[in-house]
CSV table of C-alpha atoms in Angstrom, one decimal:
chain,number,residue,atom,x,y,z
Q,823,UNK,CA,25.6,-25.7,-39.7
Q,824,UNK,CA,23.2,-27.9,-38.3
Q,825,UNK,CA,20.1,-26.4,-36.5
Q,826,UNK,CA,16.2,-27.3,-35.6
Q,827,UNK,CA,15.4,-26.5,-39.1
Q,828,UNK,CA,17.8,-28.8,-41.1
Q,829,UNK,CA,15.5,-31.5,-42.2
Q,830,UNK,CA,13.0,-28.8,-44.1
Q,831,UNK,CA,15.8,-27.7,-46.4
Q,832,UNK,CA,18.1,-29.2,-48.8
Q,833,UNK,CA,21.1,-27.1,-48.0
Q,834,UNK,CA,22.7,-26.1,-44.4
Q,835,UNK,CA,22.5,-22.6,-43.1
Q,836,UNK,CA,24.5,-20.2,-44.3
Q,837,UNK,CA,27.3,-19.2,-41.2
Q,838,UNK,CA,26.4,-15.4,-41.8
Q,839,UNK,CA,22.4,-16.4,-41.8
Q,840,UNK,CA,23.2,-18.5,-38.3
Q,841,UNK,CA,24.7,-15.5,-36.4
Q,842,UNK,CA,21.9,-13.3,-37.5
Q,843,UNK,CA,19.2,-15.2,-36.9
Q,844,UNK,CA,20.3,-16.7,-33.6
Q,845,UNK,CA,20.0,-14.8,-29.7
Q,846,UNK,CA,21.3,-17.6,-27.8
Q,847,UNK,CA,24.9,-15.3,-27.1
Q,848,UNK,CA,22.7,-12.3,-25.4
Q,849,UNK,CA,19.3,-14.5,-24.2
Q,850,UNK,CA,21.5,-16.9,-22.1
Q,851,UNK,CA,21.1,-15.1,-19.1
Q,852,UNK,CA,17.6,-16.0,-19.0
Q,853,UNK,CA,17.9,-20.1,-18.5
Q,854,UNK,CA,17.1,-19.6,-14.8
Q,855,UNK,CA,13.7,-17.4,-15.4
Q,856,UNK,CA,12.9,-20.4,-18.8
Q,857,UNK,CA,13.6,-23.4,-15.9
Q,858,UNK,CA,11.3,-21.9,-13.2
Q,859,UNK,CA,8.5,-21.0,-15.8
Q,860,UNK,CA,9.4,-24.7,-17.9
Q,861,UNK,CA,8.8,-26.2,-14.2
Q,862,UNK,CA,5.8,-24.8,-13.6
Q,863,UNK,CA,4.1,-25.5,-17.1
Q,864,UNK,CA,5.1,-29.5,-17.0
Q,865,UNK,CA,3.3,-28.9,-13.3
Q,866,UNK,CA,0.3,-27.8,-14.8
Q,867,UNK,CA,0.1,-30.3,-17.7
Q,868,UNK,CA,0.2,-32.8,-15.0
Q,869,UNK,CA,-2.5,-31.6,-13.0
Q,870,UNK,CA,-4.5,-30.9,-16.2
Q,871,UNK,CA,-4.1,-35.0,-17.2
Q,872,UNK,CA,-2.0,-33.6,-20.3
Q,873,UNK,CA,0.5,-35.5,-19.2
Q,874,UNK,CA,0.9,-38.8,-17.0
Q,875,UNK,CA,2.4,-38.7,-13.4
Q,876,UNK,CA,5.7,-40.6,-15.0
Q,877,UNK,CA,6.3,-38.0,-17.6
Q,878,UNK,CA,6.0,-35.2,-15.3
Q,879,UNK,CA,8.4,-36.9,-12.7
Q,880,UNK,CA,11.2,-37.4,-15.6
Q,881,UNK,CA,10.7,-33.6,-16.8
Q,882,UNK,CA,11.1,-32.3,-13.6
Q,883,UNK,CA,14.3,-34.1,-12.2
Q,884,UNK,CA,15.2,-33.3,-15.9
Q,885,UNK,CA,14.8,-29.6,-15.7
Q,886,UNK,CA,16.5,-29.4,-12.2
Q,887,UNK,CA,19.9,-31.7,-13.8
Q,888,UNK,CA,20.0,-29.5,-16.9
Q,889,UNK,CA,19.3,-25.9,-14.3
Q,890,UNK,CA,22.4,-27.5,-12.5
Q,891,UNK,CA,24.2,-28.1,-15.6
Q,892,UNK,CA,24.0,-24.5,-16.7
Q,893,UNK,CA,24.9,-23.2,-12.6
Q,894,UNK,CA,28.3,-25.0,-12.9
Q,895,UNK,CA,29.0,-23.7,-16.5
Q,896,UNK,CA,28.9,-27.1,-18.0
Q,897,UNK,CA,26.1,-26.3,-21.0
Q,898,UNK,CA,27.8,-25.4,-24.2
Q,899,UNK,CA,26.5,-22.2,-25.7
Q,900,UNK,CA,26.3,-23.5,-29.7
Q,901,UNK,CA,24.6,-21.1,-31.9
Q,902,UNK,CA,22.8,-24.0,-33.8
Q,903,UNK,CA,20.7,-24.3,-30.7
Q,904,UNK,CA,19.3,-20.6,-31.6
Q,905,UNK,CA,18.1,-19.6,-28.6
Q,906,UNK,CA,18.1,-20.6,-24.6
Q,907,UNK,CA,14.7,-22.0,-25.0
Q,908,UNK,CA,16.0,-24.8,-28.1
Q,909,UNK,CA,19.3,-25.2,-25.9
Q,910,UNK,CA,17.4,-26.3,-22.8
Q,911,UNK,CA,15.2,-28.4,-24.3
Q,912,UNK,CA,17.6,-30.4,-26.0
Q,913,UNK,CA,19.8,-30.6,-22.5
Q,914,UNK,CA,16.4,-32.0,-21.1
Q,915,UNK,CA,16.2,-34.6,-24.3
Q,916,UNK,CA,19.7,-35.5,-23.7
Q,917,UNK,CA,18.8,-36.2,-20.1
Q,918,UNK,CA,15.7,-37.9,-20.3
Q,919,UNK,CA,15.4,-39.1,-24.0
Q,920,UNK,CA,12.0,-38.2,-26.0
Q,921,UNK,CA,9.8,-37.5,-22.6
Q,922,UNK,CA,11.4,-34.0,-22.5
Q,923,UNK,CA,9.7,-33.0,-25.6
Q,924,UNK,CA,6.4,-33.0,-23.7
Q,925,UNK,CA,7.4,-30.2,-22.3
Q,926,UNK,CA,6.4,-27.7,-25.1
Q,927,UNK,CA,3.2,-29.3,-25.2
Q,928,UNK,CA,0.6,-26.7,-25.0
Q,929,UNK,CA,2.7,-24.0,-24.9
Q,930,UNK,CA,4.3,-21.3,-27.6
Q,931,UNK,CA,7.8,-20.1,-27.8
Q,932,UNK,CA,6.1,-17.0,-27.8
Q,933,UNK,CA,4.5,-17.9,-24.7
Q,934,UNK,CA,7.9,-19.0,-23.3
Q,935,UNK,CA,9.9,-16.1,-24.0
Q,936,UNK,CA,7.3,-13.4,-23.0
Q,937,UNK,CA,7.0,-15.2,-19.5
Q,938,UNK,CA,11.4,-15.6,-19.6
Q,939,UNK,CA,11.6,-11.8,-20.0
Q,940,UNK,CA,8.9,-10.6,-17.6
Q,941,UNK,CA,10.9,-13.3,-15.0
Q,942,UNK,CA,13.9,-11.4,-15.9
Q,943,UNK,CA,12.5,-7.8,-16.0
Q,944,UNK,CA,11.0,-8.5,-12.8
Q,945,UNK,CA,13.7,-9.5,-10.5
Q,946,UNK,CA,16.4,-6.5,-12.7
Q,947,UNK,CA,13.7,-4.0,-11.0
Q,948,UNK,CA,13.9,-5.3,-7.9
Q,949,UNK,CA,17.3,-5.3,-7.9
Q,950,UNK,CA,17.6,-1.8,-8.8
Q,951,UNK,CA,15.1,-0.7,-6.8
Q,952,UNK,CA,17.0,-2.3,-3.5
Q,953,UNK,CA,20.2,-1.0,-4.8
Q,954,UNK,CA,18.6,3.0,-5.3
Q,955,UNK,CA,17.2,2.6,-1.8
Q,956,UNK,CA,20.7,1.7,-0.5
Q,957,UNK,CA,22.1,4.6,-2.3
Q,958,UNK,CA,19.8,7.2,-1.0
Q,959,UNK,CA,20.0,5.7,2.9
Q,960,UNK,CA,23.3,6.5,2.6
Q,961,UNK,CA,23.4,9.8,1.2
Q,962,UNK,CA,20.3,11.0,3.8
Q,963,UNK,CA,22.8,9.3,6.6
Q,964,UNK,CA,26.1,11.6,5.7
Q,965,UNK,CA,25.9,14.6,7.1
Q,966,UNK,CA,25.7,17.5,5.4
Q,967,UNK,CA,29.4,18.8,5.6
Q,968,UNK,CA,30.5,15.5,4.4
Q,969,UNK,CA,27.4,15.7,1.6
Q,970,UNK,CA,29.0,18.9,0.3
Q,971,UNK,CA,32.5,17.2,-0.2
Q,972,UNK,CA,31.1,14.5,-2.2
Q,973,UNK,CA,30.3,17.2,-4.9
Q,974,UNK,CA,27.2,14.7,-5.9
Q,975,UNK,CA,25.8,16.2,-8.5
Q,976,UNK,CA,22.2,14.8,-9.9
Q,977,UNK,CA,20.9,16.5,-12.8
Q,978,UNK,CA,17.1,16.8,-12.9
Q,979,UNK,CA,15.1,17.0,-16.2
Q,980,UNK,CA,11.2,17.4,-16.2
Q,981,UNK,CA,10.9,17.2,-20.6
Q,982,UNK,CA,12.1,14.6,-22.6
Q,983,UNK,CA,13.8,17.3,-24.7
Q,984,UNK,CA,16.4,18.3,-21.8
């Protein structure tokens, strides 16, 4: 299997090594949050002179082709891409040929990935949050005779050991 790490070693990755090592199955959800934060980072090597006006232009109608590529399911979800973050930028590179690497410039996966997740976690929380809140404007609106037939029962523990 072929991979972002084949030219360091002499022999391919083992099939069993690939499915261990990769997240790009279960982190794939998070191409939306990786586009928006990609977007602004190519913004601010532009206005930091990293980058020139050009490169910036290609990366950005580049991010928004491969974001629309992924909406309409057209983005194959190989494993030898590893993760979402190696998958989009080599959908970008595809697009827009060697320019797209810029993107990483200046910026860890680490980086990436902590600022995908906290994209993610953020708008999961706010979605739960409106969704509780819909939940209990409906169960203060019933009234109370039809409360008791629901038979809603919500158990209440104040210690983790309960």
């Amino acid at each position: 299997m072929k991979n972002l790490w084949s030219g360091r070693f002499s022999k391919a990755m083992d099939e069993v090594t690939a499915l261990y090592n990769e997240s790009l199955s279960f982190d794939n959800v998070l191409y939306p949050y990786s586009i928006l934060g990609s977007l602004a980072h190519v913004t601010m090597l532009k206005d930091c002179k990293i980058i020139d006006e050009d490169t910036y232009k290609k990366i950005k109608s580049g991010l928004i082709k491969v974001k629309e590529k992924f909406d309409k399911g057209e983005v194959e979800l190989d494993i030898a891409n590893e993760d979402i973050m190696m998958l989009i930028e080599k959908e970008l590179t595809n697009e827009i040929g060697n320019a797209g690497k810029a993107l990483h410039t200046a910026r860890s996966r680490n980086d990436q990935n902590a600022l995908d997740e906290t994209l993610f976690m953020r708008e999961a929380c706010l979605e739960t949050l409106t969704r509780l809140k819909n939940l209990m404007e409906i169960l203060i609106k019933k009234p109370r005779k039809k409360a008791k037939r629901l038979c809603l029962a919500l158990p209440i523990f104040n210690t983790p050991n309960q």
